[in-house]
PDB file of C-alpha atoms and ligand atoms in Angstrom:
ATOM      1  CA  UNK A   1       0.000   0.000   0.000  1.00  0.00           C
ATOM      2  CA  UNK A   2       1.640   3.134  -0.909  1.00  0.00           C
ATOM      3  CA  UNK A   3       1.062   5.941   1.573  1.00  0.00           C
ATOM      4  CA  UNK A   4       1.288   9.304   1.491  1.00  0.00           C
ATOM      5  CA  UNK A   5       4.376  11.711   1.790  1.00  0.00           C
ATOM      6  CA  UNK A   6       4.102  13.640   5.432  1.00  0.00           C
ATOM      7  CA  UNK A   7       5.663  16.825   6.561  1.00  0.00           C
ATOM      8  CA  UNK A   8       9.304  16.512   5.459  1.00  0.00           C
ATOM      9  CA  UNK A   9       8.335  14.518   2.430  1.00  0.00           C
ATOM     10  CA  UNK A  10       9.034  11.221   4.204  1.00  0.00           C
ATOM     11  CA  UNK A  11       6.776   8.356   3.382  1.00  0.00           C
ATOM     12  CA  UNK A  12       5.981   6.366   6.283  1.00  0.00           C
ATOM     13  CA  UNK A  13       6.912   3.207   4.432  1.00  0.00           C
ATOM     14  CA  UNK A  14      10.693   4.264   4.771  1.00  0.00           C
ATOM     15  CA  UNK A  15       9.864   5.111   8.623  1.00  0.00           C
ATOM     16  CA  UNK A  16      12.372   3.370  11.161  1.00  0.00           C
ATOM     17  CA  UNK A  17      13.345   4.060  14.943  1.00  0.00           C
ATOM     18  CA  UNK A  18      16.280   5.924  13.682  1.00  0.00           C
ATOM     19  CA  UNK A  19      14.197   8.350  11.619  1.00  0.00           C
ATOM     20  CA  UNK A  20      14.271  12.413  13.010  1.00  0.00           C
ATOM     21  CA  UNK A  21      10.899  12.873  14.452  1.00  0.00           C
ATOM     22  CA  UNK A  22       8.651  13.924  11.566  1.00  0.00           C
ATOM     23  CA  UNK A  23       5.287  11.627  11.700  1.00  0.00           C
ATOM     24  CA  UNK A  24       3.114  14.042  12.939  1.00  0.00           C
ATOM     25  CA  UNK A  25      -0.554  12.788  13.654  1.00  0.00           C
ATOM     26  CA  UNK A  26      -3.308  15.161  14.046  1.00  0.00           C
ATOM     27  CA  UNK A  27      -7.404  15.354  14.737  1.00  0.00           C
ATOM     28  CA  UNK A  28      -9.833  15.070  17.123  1.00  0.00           C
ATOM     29  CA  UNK A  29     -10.099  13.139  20.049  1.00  0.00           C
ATOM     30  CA  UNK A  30     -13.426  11.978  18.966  1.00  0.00           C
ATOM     31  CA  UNK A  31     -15.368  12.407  15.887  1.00  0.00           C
ATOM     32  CA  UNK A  32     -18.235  14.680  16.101  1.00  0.00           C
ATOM     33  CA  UNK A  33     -20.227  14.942  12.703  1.00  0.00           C
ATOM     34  CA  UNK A  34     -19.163  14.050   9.010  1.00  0.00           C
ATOM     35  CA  UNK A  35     -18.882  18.090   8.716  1.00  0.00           C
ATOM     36  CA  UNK A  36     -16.210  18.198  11.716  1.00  0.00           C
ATOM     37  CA  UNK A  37     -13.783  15.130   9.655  1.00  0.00           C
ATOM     38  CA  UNK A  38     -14.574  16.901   6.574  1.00  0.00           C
ATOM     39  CA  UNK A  39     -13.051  20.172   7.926  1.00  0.00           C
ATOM     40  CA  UNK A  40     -10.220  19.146   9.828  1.00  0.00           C
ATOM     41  CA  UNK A  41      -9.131  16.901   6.825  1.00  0.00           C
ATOM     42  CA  UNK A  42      -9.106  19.922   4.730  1.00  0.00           C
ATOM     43  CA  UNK A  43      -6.687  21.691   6.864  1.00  0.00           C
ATOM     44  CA  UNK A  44      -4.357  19.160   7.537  1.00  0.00           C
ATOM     45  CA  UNK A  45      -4.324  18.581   3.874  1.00  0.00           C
ATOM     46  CA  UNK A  46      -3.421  21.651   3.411  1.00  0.00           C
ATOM     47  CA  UNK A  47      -0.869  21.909   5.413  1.00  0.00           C
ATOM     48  CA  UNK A  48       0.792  19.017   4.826  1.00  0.00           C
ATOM     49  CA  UNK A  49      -0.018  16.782   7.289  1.00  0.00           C
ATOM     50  CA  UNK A  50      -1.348  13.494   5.852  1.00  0.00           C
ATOM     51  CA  UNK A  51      -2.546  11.339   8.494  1.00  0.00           C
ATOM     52  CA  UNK A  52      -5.967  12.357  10.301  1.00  0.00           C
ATOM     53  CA  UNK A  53      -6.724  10.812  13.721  1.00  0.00           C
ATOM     54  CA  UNK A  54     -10.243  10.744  15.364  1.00  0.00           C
ATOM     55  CA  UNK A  55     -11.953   8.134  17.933  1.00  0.00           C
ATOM     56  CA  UNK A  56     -14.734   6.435  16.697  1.00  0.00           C
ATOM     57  CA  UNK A  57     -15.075   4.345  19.517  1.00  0.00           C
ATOM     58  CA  UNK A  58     -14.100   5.853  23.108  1.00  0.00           C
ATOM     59  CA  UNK A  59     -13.215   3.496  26.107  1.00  0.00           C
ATOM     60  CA  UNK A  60     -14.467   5.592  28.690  1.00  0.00           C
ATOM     61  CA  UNK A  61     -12.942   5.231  32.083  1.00  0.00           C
ATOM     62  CA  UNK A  62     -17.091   5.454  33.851  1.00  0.00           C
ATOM     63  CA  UNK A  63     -19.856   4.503  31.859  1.00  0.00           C
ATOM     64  CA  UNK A  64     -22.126   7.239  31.285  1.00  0.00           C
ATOM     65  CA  UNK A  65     -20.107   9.042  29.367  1.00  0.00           C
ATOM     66  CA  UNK A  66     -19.754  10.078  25.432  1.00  0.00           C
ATOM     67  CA  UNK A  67     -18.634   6.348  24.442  1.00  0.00           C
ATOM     68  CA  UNK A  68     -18.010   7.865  20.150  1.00  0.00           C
ATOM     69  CA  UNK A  69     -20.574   7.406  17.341  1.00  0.00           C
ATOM     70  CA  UNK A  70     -18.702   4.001  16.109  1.00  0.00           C
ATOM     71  CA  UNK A  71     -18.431   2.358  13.253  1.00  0.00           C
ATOM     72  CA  UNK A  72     -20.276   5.241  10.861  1.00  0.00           C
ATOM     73  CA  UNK A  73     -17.185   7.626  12.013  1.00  0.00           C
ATOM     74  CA  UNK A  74     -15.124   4.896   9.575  1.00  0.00           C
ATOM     75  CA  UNK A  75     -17.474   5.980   6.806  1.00  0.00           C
ATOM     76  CA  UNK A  76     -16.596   9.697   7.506  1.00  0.00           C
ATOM     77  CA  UNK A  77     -13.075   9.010   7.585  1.00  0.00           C
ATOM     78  CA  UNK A  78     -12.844   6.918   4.244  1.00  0.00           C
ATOM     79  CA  UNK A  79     -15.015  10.037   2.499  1.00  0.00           C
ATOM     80  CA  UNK A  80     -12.252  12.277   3.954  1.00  0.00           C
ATOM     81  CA  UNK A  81      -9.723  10.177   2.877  1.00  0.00           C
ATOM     82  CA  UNK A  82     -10.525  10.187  -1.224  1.00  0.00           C
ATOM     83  CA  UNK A  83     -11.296  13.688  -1.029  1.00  0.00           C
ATOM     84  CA  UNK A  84      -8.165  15.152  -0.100  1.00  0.00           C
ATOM     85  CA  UNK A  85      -5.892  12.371  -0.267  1.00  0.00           C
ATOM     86  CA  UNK A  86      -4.703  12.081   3.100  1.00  0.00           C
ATOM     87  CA  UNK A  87      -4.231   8.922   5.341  1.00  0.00           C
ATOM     88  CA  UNK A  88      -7.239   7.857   8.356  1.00  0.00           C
ATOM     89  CA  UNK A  89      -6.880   5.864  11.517  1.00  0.00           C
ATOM     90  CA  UNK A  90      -8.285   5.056  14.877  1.00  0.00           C
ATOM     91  CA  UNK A  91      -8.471   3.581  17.789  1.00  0.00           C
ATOM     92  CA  UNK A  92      -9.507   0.226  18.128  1.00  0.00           C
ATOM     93  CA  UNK A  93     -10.081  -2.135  21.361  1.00  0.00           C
ATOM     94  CA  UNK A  94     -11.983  -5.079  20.249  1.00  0.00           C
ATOM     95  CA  UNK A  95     -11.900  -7.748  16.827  1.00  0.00           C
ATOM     96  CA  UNK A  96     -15.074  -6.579  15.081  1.00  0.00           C
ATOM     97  CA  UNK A  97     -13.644  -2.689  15.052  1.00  0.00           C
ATOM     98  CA  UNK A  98     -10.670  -4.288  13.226  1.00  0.00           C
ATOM     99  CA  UNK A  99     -12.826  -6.069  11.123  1.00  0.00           C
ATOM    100  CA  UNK A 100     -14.933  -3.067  10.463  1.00  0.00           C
ATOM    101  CA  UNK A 101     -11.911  -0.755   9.615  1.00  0.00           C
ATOM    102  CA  UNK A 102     -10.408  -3.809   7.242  1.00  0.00           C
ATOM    103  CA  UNK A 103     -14.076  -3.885   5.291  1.00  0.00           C
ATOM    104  CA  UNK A 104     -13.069  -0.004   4.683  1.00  0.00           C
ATOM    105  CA  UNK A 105      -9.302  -0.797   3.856  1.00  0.00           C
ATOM    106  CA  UNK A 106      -8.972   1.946   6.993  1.00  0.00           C
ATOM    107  CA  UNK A 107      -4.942   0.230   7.471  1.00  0.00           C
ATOM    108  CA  UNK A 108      -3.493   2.267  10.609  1.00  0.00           C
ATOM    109  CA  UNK A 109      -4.812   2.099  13.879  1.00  0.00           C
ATOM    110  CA  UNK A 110      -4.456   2.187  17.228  1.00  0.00           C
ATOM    111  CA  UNK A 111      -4.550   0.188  20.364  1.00  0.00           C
ATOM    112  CA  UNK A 112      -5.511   2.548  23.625  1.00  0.00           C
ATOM    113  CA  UNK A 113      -3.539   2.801  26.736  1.00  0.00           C
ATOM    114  CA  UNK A 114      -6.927   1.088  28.664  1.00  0.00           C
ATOM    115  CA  UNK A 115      -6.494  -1.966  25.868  1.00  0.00           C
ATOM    116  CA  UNK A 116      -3.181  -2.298  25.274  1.00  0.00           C
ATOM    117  CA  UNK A 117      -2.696  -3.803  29.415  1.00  0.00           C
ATOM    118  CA  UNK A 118      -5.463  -6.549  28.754  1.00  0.00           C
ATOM    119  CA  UNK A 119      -3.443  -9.479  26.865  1.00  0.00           C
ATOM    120  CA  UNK A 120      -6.545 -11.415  26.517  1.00  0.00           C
ATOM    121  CA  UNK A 121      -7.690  -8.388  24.516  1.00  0.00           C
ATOM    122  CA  UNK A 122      -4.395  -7.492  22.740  1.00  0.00           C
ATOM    123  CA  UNK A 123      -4.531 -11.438  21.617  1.00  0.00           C
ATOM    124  CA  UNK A 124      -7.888 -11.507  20.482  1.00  0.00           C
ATOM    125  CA  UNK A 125      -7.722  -8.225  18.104  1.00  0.00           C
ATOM    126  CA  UNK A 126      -3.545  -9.523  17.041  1.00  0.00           C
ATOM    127  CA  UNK A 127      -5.883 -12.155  15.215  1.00  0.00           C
ATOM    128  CA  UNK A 128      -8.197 -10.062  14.310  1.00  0.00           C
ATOM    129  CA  UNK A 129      -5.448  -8.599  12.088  1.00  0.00           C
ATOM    130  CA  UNK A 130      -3.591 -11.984  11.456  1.00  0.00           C
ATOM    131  CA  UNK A 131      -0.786 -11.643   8.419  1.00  0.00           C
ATOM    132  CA  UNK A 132      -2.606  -8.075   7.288  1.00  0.00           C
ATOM    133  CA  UNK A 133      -0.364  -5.265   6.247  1.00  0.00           C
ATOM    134  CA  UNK A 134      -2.266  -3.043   9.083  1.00  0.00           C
ATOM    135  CA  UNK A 135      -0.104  -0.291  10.712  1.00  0.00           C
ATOM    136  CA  UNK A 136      -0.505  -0.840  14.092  1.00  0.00           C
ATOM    137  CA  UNK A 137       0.461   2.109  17.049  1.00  0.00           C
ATOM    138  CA  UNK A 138       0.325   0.929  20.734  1.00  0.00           C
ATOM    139  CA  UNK A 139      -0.310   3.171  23.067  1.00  0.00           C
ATOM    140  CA  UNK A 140       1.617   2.764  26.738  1.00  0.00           C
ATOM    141  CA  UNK A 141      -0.111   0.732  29.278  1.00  0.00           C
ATOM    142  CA  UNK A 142      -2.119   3.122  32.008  1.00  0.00           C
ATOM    143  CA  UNK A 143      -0.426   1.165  34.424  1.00  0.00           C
ATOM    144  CA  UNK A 144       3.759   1.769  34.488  1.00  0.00           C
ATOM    145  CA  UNK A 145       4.515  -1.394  33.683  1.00  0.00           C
ATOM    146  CA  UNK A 146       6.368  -1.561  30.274  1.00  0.00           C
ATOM    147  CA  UNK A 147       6.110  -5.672  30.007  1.00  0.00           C
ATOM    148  CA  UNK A 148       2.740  -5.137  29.215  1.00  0.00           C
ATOM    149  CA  UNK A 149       3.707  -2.755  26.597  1.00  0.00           C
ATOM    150  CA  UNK A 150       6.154  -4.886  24.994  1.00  0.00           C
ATOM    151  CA  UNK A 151       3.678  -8.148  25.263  1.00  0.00           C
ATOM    152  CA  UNK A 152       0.866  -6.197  23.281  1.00  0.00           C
ATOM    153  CA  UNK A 153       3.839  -5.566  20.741  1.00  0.00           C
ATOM    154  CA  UNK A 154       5.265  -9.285  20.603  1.00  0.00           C
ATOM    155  CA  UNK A 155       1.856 -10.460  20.261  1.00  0.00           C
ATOM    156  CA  UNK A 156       0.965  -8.082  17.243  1.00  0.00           C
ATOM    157  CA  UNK A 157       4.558  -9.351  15.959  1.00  0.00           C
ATOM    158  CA  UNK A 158       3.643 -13.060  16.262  1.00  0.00           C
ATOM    159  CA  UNK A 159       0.316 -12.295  14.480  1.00  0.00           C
ATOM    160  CA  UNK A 160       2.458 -11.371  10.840  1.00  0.00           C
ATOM    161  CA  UNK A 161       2.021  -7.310  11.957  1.00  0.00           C
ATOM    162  CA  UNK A 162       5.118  -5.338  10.703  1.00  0.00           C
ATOM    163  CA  UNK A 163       4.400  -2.543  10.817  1.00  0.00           C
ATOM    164  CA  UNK A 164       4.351  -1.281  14.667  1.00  0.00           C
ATOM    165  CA  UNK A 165       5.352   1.856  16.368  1.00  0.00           C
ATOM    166  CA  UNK A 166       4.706   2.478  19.891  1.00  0.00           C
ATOM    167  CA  UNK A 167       3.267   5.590  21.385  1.00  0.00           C
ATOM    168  CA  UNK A 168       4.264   7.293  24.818  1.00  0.00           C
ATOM    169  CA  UNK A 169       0.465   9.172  26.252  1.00  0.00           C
ATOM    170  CA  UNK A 170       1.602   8.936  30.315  1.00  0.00           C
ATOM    171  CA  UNK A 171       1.708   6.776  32.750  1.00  0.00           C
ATOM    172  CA  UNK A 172      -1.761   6.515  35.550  1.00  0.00           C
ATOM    173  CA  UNK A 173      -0.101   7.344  39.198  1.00  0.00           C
ATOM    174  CA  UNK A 174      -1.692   7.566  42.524  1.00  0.00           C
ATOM    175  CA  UNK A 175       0.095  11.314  43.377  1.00  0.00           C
ATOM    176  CA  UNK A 176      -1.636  14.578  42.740  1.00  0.00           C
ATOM    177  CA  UNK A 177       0.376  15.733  39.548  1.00  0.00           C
ATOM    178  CA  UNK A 178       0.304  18.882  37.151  1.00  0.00           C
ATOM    179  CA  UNK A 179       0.017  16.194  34.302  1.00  0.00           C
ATOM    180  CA  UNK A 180      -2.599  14.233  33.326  1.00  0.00           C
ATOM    181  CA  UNK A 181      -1.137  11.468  32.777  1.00  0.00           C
ATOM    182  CA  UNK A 182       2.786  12.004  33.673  1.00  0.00           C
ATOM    183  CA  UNK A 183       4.904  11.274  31.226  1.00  0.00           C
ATOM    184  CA  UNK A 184       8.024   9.105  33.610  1.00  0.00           C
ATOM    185  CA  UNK A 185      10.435   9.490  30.721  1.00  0.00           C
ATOM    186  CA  UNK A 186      12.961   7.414  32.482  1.00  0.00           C
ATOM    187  CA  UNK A 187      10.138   4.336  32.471  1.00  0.00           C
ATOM    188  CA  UNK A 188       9.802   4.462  28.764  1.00  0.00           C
ATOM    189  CA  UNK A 189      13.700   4.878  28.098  1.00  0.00           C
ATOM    190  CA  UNK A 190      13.764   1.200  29.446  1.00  0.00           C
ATOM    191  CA  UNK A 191      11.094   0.679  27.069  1.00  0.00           C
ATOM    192  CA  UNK A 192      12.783   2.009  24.146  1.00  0.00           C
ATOM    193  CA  UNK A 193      16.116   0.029  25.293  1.00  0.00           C
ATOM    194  CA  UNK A 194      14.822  -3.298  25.369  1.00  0.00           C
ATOM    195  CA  UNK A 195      12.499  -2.412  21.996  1.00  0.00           C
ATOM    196  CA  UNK A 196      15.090  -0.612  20.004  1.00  0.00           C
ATOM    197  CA  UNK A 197      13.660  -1.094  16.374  1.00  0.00           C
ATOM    198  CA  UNK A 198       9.902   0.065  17.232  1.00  0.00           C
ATOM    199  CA  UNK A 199       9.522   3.960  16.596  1.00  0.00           C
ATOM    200  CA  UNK A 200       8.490   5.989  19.369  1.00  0.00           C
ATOM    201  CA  UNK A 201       5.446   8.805  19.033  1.00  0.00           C
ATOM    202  CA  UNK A 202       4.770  11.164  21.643  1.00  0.00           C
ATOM    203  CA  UNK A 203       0.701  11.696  22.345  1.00  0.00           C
ATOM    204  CA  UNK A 204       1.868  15.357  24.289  1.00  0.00           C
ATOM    205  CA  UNK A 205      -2.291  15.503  24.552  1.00  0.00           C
ATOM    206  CA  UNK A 206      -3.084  12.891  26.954  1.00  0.00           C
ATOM    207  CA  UNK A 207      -0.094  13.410  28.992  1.00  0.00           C
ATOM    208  CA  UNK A 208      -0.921  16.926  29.882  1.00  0.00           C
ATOM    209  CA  UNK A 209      -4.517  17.162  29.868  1.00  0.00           C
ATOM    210  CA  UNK A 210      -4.082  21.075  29.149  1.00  0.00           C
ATOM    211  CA  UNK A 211      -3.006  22.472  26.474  1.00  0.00           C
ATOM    212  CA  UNK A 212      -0.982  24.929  28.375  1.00  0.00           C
ATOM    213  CA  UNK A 213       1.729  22.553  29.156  1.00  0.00           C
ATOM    214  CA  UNK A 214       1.945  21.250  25.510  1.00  0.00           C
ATOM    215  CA  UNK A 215       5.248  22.949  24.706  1.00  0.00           C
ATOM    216  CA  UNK A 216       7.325  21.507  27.454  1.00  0.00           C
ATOM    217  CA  UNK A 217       6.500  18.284  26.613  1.00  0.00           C
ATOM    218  CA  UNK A 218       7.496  18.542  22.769  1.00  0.00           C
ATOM    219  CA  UNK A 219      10.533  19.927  23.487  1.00  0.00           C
ATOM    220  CA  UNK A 220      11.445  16.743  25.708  1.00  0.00           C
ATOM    221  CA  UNK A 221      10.220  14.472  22.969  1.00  0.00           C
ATOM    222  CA  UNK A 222      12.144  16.175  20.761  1.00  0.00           C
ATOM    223  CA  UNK A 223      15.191  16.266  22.712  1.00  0.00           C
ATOM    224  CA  UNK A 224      14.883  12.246  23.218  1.00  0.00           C
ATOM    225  CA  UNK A 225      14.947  12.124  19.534  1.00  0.00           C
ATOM    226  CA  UNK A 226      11.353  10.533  18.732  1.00  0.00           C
ATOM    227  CA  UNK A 227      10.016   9.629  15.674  1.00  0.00           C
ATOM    228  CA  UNK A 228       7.121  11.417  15.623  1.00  0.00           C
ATOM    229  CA  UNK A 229       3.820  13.292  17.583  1.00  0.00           C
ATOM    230  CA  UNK A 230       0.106  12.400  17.939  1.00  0.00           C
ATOM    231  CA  UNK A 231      -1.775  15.619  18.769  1.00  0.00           C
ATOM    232  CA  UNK A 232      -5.081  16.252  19.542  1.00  0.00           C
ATOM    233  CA  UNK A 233      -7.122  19.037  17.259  1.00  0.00           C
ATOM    234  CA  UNK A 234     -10.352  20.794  17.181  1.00  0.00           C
ATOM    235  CA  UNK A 235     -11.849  23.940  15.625  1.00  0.00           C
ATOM    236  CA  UNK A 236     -13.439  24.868  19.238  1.00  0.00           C
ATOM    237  CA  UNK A 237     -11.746  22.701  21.799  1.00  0.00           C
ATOM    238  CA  UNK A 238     -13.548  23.917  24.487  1.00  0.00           C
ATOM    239  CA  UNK A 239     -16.829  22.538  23.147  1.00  0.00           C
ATOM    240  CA  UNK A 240     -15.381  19.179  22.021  1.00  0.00           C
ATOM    241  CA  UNK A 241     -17.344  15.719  23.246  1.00  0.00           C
ATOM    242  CA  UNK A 242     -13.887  14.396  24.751  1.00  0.00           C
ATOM    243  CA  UNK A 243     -10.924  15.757  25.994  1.00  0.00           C
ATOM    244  CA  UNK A 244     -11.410  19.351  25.648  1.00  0.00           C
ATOM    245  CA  UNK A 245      -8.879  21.008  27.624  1.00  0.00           C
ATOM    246  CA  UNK A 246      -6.035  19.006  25.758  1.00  0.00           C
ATOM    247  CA  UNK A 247      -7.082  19.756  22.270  1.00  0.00           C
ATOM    248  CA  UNK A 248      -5.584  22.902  20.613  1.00  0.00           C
ATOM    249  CA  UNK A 249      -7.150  24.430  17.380  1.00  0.00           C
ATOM    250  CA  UNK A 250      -5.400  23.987  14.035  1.00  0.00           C
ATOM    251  CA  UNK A 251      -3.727  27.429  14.160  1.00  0.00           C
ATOM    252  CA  UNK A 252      -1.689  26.090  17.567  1.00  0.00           C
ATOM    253  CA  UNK A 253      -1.156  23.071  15.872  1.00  0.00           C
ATOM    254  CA  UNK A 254       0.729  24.718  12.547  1.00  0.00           C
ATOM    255  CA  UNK A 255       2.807  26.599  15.396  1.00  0.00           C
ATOM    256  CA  UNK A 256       3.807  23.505  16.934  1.00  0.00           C
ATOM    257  CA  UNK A 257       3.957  21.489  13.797  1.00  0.00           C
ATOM    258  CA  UNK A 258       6.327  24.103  12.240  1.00  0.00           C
ATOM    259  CA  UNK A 259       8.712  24.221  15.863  1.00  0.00           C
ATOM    260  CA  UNK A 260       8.981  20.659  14.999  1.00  0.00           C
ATOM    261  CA  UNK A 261      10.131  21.209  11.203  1.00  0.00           C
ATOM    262  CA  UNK A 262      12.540  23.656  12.557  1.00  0.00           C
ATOM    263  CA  UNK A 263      13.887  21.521  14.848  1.00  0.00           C
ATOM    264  CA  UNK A 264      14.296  18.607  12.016  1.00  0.00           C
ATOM    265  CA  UNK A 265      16.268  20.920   9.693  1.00  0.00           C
ATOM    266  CA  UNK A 266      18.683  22.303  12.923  1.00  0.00           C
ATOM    267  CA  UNK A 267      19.504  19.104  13.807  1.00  0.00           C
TER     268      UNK A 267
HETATM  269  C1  PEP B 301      -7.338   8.934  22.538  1.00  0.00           C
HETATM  270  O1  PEP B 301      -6.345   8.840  21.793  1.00  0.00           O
HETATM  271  O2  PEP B 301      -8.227   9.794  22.405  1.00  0.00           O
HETATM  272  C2  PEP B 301      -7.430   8.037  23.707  1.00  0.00           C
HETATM  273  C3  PEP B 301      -8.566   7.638  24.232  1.00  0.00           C
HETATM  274  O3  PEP B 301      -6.228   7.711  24.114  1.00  0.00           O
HETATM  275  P1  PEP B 301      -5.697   6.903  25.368  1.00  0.00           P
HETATM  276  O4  PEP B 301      -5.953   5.484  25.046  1.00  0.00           O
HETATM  277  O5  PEP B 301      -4.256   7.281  25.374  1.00  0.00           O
HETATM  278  O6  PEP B 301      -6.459   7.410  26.587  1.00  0.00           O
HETATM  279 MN1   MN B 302      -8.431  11.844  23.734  1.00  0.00          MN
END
């Protein structure tokens, strides 16, 4: 599958763990409407930025909650996809949401930090996507424990999955913490030592939980010399279903998103 060329004219096929940090990963935390993916996809189209996140299907932490609108997001996101030629994903936590993104040929996705801890789970959707080409990013466990982290990734591995990169969104801990979800960057350095060939992304968004503190956490990222950022966008954050205080509106995300291409070309 040939996919498209991202900021610094990569293509993600040629992506490695030794690669300068230049997947960048943008959208919603959840999709809204068909008019919302429609939008956003422009933009990032526009400026370069050819792969489109949104959550069609939210594991909430309490039920109640916004849970996404599910499988007709995937429908939104494949229109999105032909009309300005960019590349979809999203998350997905059980076998029949991989089976309804391979009906749609929808070939990234990935598995959520609430997911990723459950091997039963991890097991269950690995052959779900048995010997598929499927681009597969796995979020950190909620839980610091990076065996569970690497055991989601052997299992995708012994499935026939290739194509893996992991991505750091914070670490659950029991302390009152400015973070959401702090990052322990020394926890995921062991990580990255004992899985040296799987690209790292930085999800800034989750760990921070407000926008604010965005800027500190890129720089680190880009200072440890990842491969890439997932970042959460929305025309009026404050209004969005999920996640609001984290999301930043496309404007903040060019700003960032160029600070990242300037950092490429300085170093
Ligand atoms: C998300 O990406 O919106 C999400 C739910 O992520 P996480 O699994 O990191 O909480
Ligand atoms: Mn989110």
């Amino acid at each position: 599958m040939h996919f498209n060329s991202n900021i610094e004219d990569n293509s993600l096929d040629n992506w490695d763990s030794q690669s300068k940090p230049y997947f960048i990963i943008g959208g919603p935390c959840s999709a809204e409407s068909s008019q919302q993916i429609d939008s956003i996809a422009k933009e990032l189209s526009r400026n370069k930025i050819s792969f489109l996140r949104a959550g069609a299907w939210k594991p909430r932490t309490l039920p109640g909650a916004f849970e996404g609108f599910g499988e007709i997001v995937l429908d939104w996101l494949v229109d999105a996809r032909q009309k300005y030629n960019i590349e979809v994903g999203t998350e997905v936590g059980l076998p029949k949401h991989v089976e309804a993104c391979l009906k749609r040929n929808i070939r990234i996705v990935w598995i959520g930090t609430r997911t990723t801890p459950n091997p039963f789970a991890v097991q269950e959707i690995a052959n779900a996507m048995k010997d598929t080409d499927m681009m597969v990013l796995v979020k950190n466990p909620i839980c610091p424990e990076i065996n569970l982290w690497i055991g989601a990734i052997e299992r995708l591995k012994m499935a026939g999955i290739t194509r893996i990169a992991a991505i750091h969104r914070g670490f659950s801990t029991p302390r009152e913490n400015k973070y959401r979800y702090p990052a322990l960057w020394w926890l995921v350095e062991r990580f990255r030592k004992k899985m040296p060939e799987v690209p790292i992304i930085c999800d800034p968004s989750h760990i921070c939980g407000k926008r604010e503190l965005l800027d500190t956490v890129i720089r680190r990222a880009l200072k440890n010399n990842y491969n890439g950022f997932m970042i959460e966008v929305h025309h009026n954050p404050d209004a969005s279903m999920t996640d609001g205080g984290q999301q930043v509106t496309p404007t903040d995300f060019y700003r960032i998103v160029s600070y990242i291409k300037r950092h490429n070309k300085r170093n």
